[in-house]
Short mmCIF file of C-alpha atoms in Angstrom, two decimals:
data_model
loop_
_atom_site.label_atom_id
_atom_site.label_comp_id
_atom_site.label_asym_id
_atom_site.label_seq_id
_atom_site.Cartn_x
_atom_site.Cartn_y
_atom_site.Cartn_z
CA MET A 1 -13.78 60.25 6.46
CA SER A 2 -13.94 56.25 6.61
CA TYR A 3 -11.26 54.21 5.37
CA LYS A 4 -13.34 53.09 2.60
CA SER A 5 -13.96 56.12 1.48
CA ASN A 6 -10.43 57.26 1.44
CA ILE A 7 -9.70 54.09 -0.62
CA GLU A 8 -12.46 55.43 -3.04
CA LYS A 9 -11.13 58.74 -3.64
CA ASN A 10 -7.36 57.73 -4.26
CA SER A 11 -7.81 54.74 -6.61
CA TYR A 12 -9.60 53.48 -9.97
CA SER A 13 -12.50 51.11 -9.55
CA CYS A 14 -13.64 48.17 -12.24
CA GLU A 15 -16.74 49.15 -13.75
CA VAL A 16 -17.88 45.37 -13.74
CA CYS A 17 -17.08 44.20 -10.33
CA GLY A 18 -16.19 47.17 -8.31
CA SER A 19 -12.66 46.22 -7.31
CA PHE A 20 -10.38 49.02 -6.57
CA PHE A 21 -6.95 49.58 -7.83
CA THR A 22 -4.14 52.26 -6.76
CA LYS A 23 -3.13 52.66 -10.60
CA LYS A 24 -5.34 53.10 -13.55
CA HIS A 25 -3.42 50.55 -15.65
CA TYR A 26 -4.18 48.04 -13.11
CA VAL A 27 -7.56 48.29 -13.71
CA SER A 28 -7.10 47.56 -17.48
CA ILE A 29 -5.16 44.34 -16.68
CA HIS A 30 -7.88 43.42 -14.19
CA MET A 31 -10.45 43.82 -17.10
CA ARG A 32 -9.03 40.98 -19.10
CA THR A 33 -10.37 38.59 -16.34
CA HIS A 34 -13.90 39.70 -17.49
CA THR A 35 -13.22 39.99 -21.25
CA GLY A 36 -11.18 37.02 -21.67
CA GLU A 37 -8.56 39.14 -23.64
CA LYS A 38 -4.83 37.60 -23.93
CA PRO A 39 -3.17 40.06 -25.91
CA PHE A 40 0.27 38.42 -25.02
CA ALA A 41 1.23 35.44 -27.14
CA CYS A 42 4.14 32.94 -27.40
CA GLU A 43 6.16 32.97 -30.20
CA VAL A 44 7.13 29.33 -30.20
CA CYS A 45 3.61 27.43 -29.39
CA GLY A 46 1.18 30.33 -29.82
CA SER A 47 -0.11 29.94 -26.13
CA SER A 48 -1.83 33.35 -24.95
CA PHE A 49 -1.62 35.11 -21.66
CA THR A 50 -3.34 38.13 -19.80
CA MET A 51 -0.16 39.50 -18.67
CA LYS A 52 3.28 39.93 -20.36
CA GLN A 53 5.02 38.84 -17.28
CA HIS A 54 2.85 35.36 -17.40
CA MET A 55 3.81 35.39 -21.11
CA LEU A 56 7.77 35.59 -20.49
CA GLN A 57 7.79 33.07 -17.46
CA HIS A 58 6.46 30.69 -19.94
CA MET A 59 8.72 31.26 -22.71
CA ARG A 60 11.13 29.71 -20.29
CA THR A 61 9.59 26.32 -20.91
CA HIS A 62 11.08 26.40 -24.30
CA THR A 63 14.55 28.29 -23.81
CA GLY A 64 15.27 26.26 -20.41
CA GLU A 65 16.26 29.49 -18.86
CA LYS A 66 16.30 29.35 -15.09
CA PRO A 67 17.28 32.70 -13.72
CA TYR A 68 16.44 32.32 -9.85
CA SER A 69 18.61 30.24 -8.08
CA CYS A 70 18.49 28.65 -4.28
CA GLU A 71 21.41 30.37 -2.26
CA ILE A 72 21.87 27.16 -0.17
CA CYS A 73 21.65 24.21 -2.44
CA GLY A 74 22.15 26.10 -5.86
CA TYR A 75 19.13 24.31 -7.34
CA SER A 76 17.89 26.82 -10.19
CA PHE A 77 14.10 27.66 -11.37
CA THR A 78 12.15 29.31 -14.26
CA GLN A 79 10.07 31.23 -11.63
CA LYS A 80 10.63 33.27 -8.74
CA GLN A 81 7.79 31.82 -6.71
CA SER A 82 9.07 28.06 -7.23
CA MET A 83 12.35 29.06 -5.96
CA LEU A 84 10.86 30.56 -2.84
CA ARG A 85 8.70 27.71 -2.38
CA HIS A 86 11.74 25.27 -2.55
CA ILE A 87 13.47 27.36 0.15
CA ARG A 88 11.18 26.16 2.44
CA THR A 89 12.40 22.78 2.24
CA HIS A 90 15.64 24.12 3.71
CA THR A 91 14.42 26.47 6.42
CA GLY A 92 11.30 24.41 7.55
CA GLU A 93 9.11 27.45 7.26
CA LYS A 94 5.47 26.74 6.87
CA PRO A 95 3.43 29.80 6.27
CA TYR A 96 0.12 28.47 5.35
CA SER A 97 -2.08 27.24 8.59
CA CYS A 98 -5.25 25.53 8.90
CA GLU A 99 -7.92 27.45 10.93
CA VAL A 100 -9.52 24.42 12.26
CA CYS A 101 -6.69 22.55 13.47
CA CYS A 102 -3.74 24.57 13.11
CA SER A 103 -1.58 22.27 11.03
CA SER A 104 0.94 23.99 8.83
CA PHE A 105 2.19 23.89 5.29
CA THR A 106 4.79 24.91 2.98
CA GLN A 107 2.36 25.43 0.06
CA LYS A 108 -1.12 27.08 -0.11
CA PRO A 109 -2.55 24.33 -2.19
CA HIS A 110 -1.58 21.95 0.36
CA MET A 111 -3.12 23.61 3.07
CA LEU A 112 -6.36 24.19 0.83
CA GLN A 113 -6.43 20.42 0.06
CA HIS A 114 -5.99 19.70 3.77
CA MET A 115 -8.82 21.83 4.77
CA ARG A 116 -11.15 19.57 2.98
CA THR A 117 -10.54 16.80 5.51
CA HIS A 118 -12.34 19.22 7.59
CA THR A 119 -14.99 20.61 5.23
CA GLY A 120 -15.81 17.20 3.29
CA GLU A 121 -15.76 19.26 0.23
CA LYS A 122 -15.13 17.15 -3.03
CA PRO A 123 -15.03 19.81 -5.60
CA TYR A 124 -13.77 17.63 -8.46
CA SER A 125 -16.41 14.75 -10.30
CA CYS A 126 -15.99 12.35 -12.48
CA GLU A 127 -17.81 13.24 -15.85
CA VAL A 128 -18.50 9.34 -16.48
CA CYS A 129 -19.76 8.09 -12.93
CA GLY A 130 -20.30 11.38 -10.98
CA ASN A 131 -18.05 9.97 -8.07
CA SER A 132 -16.38 13.28 -6.65
CA PHE A 133 -12.90 13.80 -4.98
CA LYS A 134 -10.90 16.30 -2.78
CA THR A 135 -7.95 16.81 -5.32
CA LYS A 136 -7.81 17.04 -9.05
CA PRO A 137 -4.95 14.24 -9.25
CA HIS A 138 -7.24 11.94 -7.36
CA MET A 139 -10.12 12.43 -9.91
CA LEU A 140 -7.76 12.20 -12.87
CA GLN A 141 -6.39 8.94 -11.36
CA HIS A 142 -9.88 7.64 -11.19
CA MET A 143 -10.99 8.66 -14.55
CA ARG A 144 -8.23 5.91 -16.01
CA THR A 145 -10.40 3.21 -14.53
CA HIS A 146 -12.96 4.25 -17.26
CA THR A 147 -10.55 4.78 -19.95
CA GLY A 148 -8.09 1.95 -19.36
CA GLU A 149 -5.12 4.68 -19.84
CA LYS A 150 -1.88 3.26 -18.28
CA PRO A 151 0.54 6.54 -18.76
CA TYR A 152 3.43 5.30 -16.51
CA SER A 153 5.55 2.51 -18.07
CA CYS A 154 8.21 0.45 -16.84
CA LYS A 155 11.72 0.78 -18.60
CA ILE A 156 12.64 -2.71 -17.77
CA CYS A 157 10.02 -4.60 -18.85
CA ASP A 158 7.64 -2.50 -20.41
CA SER A 159 4.67 -3.03 -17.98
CA SER A 160 2.30 -0.41 -17.93
CA PHE A 161 0.47 1.54 -15.00
CA ALA A 162 -2.43 3.92 -14.21
CA ARG A 163 -0.81 5.32 -11.32
CA LYS A 164 2.81 6.68 -10.94
CA GLU A 165 3.27 5.00 -7.50
CA SER A 166 2.27 1.73 -8.78
CA MET A 167 5.00 2.03 -11.44
CA LEU A 168 7.55 2.93 -9.19
CA ARG A 169 6.78 0.41 -6.65
CA HIS A 170 6.70 -2.22 -9.17
CA ILE A 171 10.60 -0.99 -10.40
CA ARG A 172 11.62 -1.96 -6.99
CA MET A 173 10.97 -5.58 -8.03
CA HIS A 174 13.48 -5.39 -10.86
CA THR A 175 16.16 -3.22 -8.61
CA GLY A 176 15.72 -4.90 -5.13
CA GLU A 177 15.41 -1.49 -3.67
CA LYS A 178 13.98 -1.29 -0.30
CA ILE A 179 13.03 2.40 0.95
CA TYR A 180 11.12 1.62 3.84
CA SER A 181 12.64 0.59 7.13
CA CYS A 182 11.11 -0.46 10.72
CA GLU A 183 12.26 2.34 13.19
CA ILE A 184 12.38 -0.76 15.93
CA CYS A 185 14.99 -2.99 14.19
CA GLY A 186 15.86 -1.77 11.08
CA CYS A 187 14.45 -4.46 8.60
CA SER A 188 13.80 -2.73 5.38
CA PHE A 189 10.96 -3.37 2.63
CA SER A 190 10.21 -2.52 -0.75
CA GLN A 191 6.41 -1.36 0.24
CA LYS A 192 5.04 0.68 2.93
CA SER A 193 2.17 -1.77 3.46
CA HIS A 194 4.94 -4.77 3.95
CA MET A 195 6.85 -2.31 6.59
CA LEU A 196 3.59 -1.40 8.41
CA GLN A 197 2.49 -5.31 8.60
CA HIS A 198 5.95 -6.18 9.70
CA MET A 199 5.65 -3.04 12.47
CA GLN A 200 2.86 -5.09 13.96
CA THR A 201 5.10 -7.79 15.03
CA HIS A 202 6.59 -5.69 17.36
CA THR A 203 3.55 -3.80 18.62
CA GLY A 204 1.64 -7.00 18.99
CA GLU A 205 -1.33 -5.06 17.17
CA LYS A 206 -4.01 -7.40 15.83
CA PRO A 207 -6.74 -5.07 14.10
CA TYR A 208 -8.60 -7.69 12.24
CA SER A 209 -11.15 -9.85 14.31
CA CYS A 210 -13.22 -12.64 13.31
CA GLU A 211 -16.87 -11.98 14.11
CA VAL A 212 -17.60 -15.35 15.21
CA CYS A 213 -14.98 -16.29 17.79
CA SER A 214 -13.01 -12.93 17.88
CA SER A 215 -9.64 -14.23 17.03
CA SER A 216 -7.69 -11.45 15.86
CA PHE A 217 -5.00 -11.19 13.32
CA ARG A 218 -2.37 -8.74 11.93
CA ARG A 219 -3.45 -8.91 8.44
CA LYS A 220 -7.06 -8.77 6.80
CA GLN A 221 -6.44 -11.21 4.55
CA HIS A 222 -5.31 -14.01 7.38
CA MET A 223 -8.88 -13.01 9.08
CA LEU A 224 -10.76 -13.66 5.60
CA GLN A 225 -8.84 -17.28 5.65
CA HIS A 226 -9.99 -17.88 8.94
CA MET A 227 -13.60 -17.16 8.73
CA ARG A 228 -13.83 -20.00 6.03
CA MET A 229 -13.05 -22.59 9.03
CA HIS A 230 -16.63 -21.18 10.34
CA THR A 231 -18.23 -21.11 6.86
CA GLU A 232 -16.65 -24.29 5.36
CA GLU A 233 -16.29 -22.29 2.44
CA LYS A 234 -13.83 -23.66 0.06
CA PRO A 235 -13.41 -21.18 -3.02
CA TYR A 236 -10.40 -22.90 -4.55
CA SER A 237 -10.91 -25.89 -6.89
CA CYS A 238 -8.52 -28.32 -8.25
CA GLU A 239 -9.51 -28.46 -12.20
CA ILE A 240 -8.42 -32.22 -12.35
CA CYS A 241 -9.99 -34.00 -9.57
CA GLY A 242 -12.32 -31.16 -8.40
CA SER A 243 -10.91 -31.15 -4.62
CA SER A 244 -11.51 -27.80 -2.90
CA PHE A 245 -9.64 -25.80 -0.67
CA ARG A 246 -9.88 -22.73 1.78
CA ARG A 247 -6.57 -21.05 0.34
CA LYS A 248 -5.52 -20.71 -3.05
CA GLN A 249 -1.82 -21.68 -2.03
CA HIS A 250 -3.22 -24.96 -0.86
CA MET A 251 -4.80 -25.84 -3.90
CA PHE A 252 -1.53 -24.79 -5.92
CA GLU A 253 0.39 -27.36 -3.62
CA HIS A 254 -2.22 -29.86 -4.27
CA MET A 255 -2.29 -29.62 -8.06
CA ARG A 256 1.76 -30.42 -7.89
CA MET A 257 0.44 -34.13 -6.92
CA HIS A 258 -1.41 -34.28 -10.34
CA THR A 259 1.66 -32.72 -12.46
CA GLY A 260 4.51 -34.38 -10.70
CA GLU A 261 6.23 -30.69 -10.07
CA LYS A 262 8.71 -30.42 -7.12
CA PRO A 263 9.83 -26.81 -7.66
CA TYR A 264 11.93 -26.65 -4.21
CA SER A 265 15.45 -28.40 -4.05
CA CYS A 266 17.78 -29.02 -0.92
CA GLU A 267 20.78 -27.20 -1.93
CA ILE A 268 22.92 -29.82 -0.14
CA CYS A 269 21.73 -33.17 -1.49
CA GLY A 270 19.52 -32.33 -4.40
CA SER A 271 16.18 -33.92 -3.10
CA SER A 272 12.94 -32.06 -4.39
CA PHE A 273 9.95 -31.51 -2.88
CA THR A 274 6.41 -30.06 -3.85
CA GLN A 275 5.64 -27.60 -0.81
CA LYS A 276 8.52 -24.92 0.41
CA HIS A 277 8.02 -25.81 4.31
CA SER A 278 8.90 -29.66 3.18
CA VAL A 279 12.42 -28.68 1.77
CA LEU A 280 13.02 -26.22 4.96
CA GLN A 281 12.16 -29.26 7.35
CA HIS A 282 14.12 -31.63 5.38
CA ILE A 283 17.04 -29.39 5.36
CA ARG A 284 17.14 -29.62 9.28
CA ILE A 285 18.33 -32.83 8.75
CA HIS A 286 21.56 -31.78 7.44
CA THR A 287 22.00 -28.84 9.95
CA GLY A 288 20.83 -30.43 12.90
CA GLU A 289 18.80 -27.28 13.35
CA LYS A 290 15.73 -27.88 16.09
CA PRO A 291 13.87 -24.25 16.37
CA TYR A 292 10.98 -25.59 18.33
CA SER A 293 11.45 -26.02 22.15
CA CYS A 294 9.01 -27.59 24.89
CA GLU A 295 8.63 -24.54 27.26
CA VAL A 296 8.35 -27.37 30.23
CA CYS A 297 11.57 -29.32 29.99
CA GLY A 298 13.55 -27.53 27.03
CA SER A 299 13.67 -30.40 24.57
CA SER A 300 13.94 -29.37 20.99
CA PHE A 301 12.31 -30.39 18.03
CA THR A 302 13.15 -29.96 14.14
CA GLU A 303 9.20 -29.77 13.38
CA LYS A 304 6.47 -28.13 15.28
CA LYS A 305 4.00 -31.00 15.24
CA ASP A 306 6.69 -33.34 16.89
CA MET A 307 7.11 -30.70 19.76
CA LEU A 308 3.31 -30.30 20.10
CA ARG A 309 3.13 -34.14 20.50
CA HIS A 310 5.85 -34.15 22.91
CA MET A 311 3.87 -31.52 24.99
CA ARG A 312 1.05 -34.12 25.57
CA THR A 313 3.76 -36.04 27.75
CA HIS A 314 3.50 -33.24 30.10
CA THR A 315 -0.15 -32.12 29.86
CA GLY A 316 -1.68 -35.70 29.53
CA GLU A 317 -3.94 -34.61 26.63
CA LYS A 318 -5.18 -37.23 24.68
CA PRO A 319 -6.94 -35.88 21.56
CA TYR A 320 -7.42 -38.92 19.88
CA SER A 321 -10.12 -41.42 20.54
CA CYS A 322 -10.91 -45.25 19.35
CA GLU A 323 -14.31 -45.08 17.27
CA VAL A 324 -15.00 -48.65 18.47
CA CYS A 325 -14.33 -48.44 22.40
CA GLY A 326 -13.82 -44.99 22.90
CA SER A 327 -9.98 -45.42 24.37
CA LEU A 328 -7.95 -42.40 24.04
CA PHE A 329 -4.54 -41.45 23.07
CA ALA A 330 -1.86 -38.79 22.94
CA ARG A 331 -0.61 -39.66 19.05
CA LYS A 332 -2.63 -40.57 16.43
CA ASP A 333 -0.35 -43.17 15.01
CA HIS A 334 -0.93 -45.00 18.56
CA MET A 335 -4.52 -44.88 17.84
CA LEU A 336 -4.45 -46.06 14.61
CA ARG A 337 -2.30 -48.91 15.65
CA HIS A 338 -4.74 -49.92 18.50
CA MET A 339 -7.67 -49.47 15.89
CA ARG A 340 -5.94 -52.53 14.17
CA THR A 341 -6.52 -54.76 17.32
CA HIS A 342 -10.33 -54.54 16.58
CA THR A 343 -10.23 -55.51 13.00
CA GLU A 344 -7.74 -58.33 13.88
CA LYS A 345 -10.24 -59.68 16.40
CA LYS A 346 -12.90 -59.46 13.91
CA GLN A 347 -10.97 -61.41 11.32
CA CYS A 348 -10.29 -64.06 13.91
CA THR A 349 -13.90 -64.61 14.95
CA GLN A 350 -15.22 -65.07 11.18
#
């Protein structure tokens, strides 16, 4: 007698789908999956269930009863399965493995979600636009782009967000909490993206490249800004005089010429400036700091442009030329002073 025949002889089968069970009582419970019958109802909210055990588990959401406790940390749970799943955080056990790459997981749903990275399956679809997603939470997050729903609110300033992680990231602006740390130097950051950008200063990685001249950059934003040098695009315009700029920050700095705003002040003498880098340069007058050094002779300077100008004394480079006679100069001010000799001679001959 075959194994299957032995099962059929000593078990009870479902008349609808043919599934086998060891007890007749189990067949009755299973039949409810076909009939939709839910004979056990919650006395508090009226929710109904196919099994009495499921109804009793649900009742604990009303009573607050948590009969299952973790022996390691004492944390308690309403369901035994939840407690067993929690214990794996202590033991490190990962009983669910991916059949493709052998990655392992503490929970079966996590393993099934991971499997979709191999199969490409996206079983959850948006009812509005039809976009599909690998997980239900991702689909629900996407739906909020259509509904405009923002269920997560900041308790400090009442700003609301469509995603919980966006709200938590925003709260760190208030608390100053920095949960992401650089493994190399220990610098901490409030956002993971900022930490990853910082890490590139150690690795030297520059993943964004210019398609025109192949210059590479650590951040995509910097690469896009650089591209405007080639395209000559200046998307940011001054509302007062119409001057246009490649970078938004430069447009804001220019606007202060019209408004007279000087938001950056020296803490030592109170002098105010329109740009942040101007106040930083000014402060070096008080501190005597000279952060820019010549690689050839070691001379130091308070400003980078002064150091670059000094370097030309070593390289002999003369990037500024006279438009009249073509004479070359290492410094722009020297070239301008020379240009006056032509205008003065012209005035004398008139």
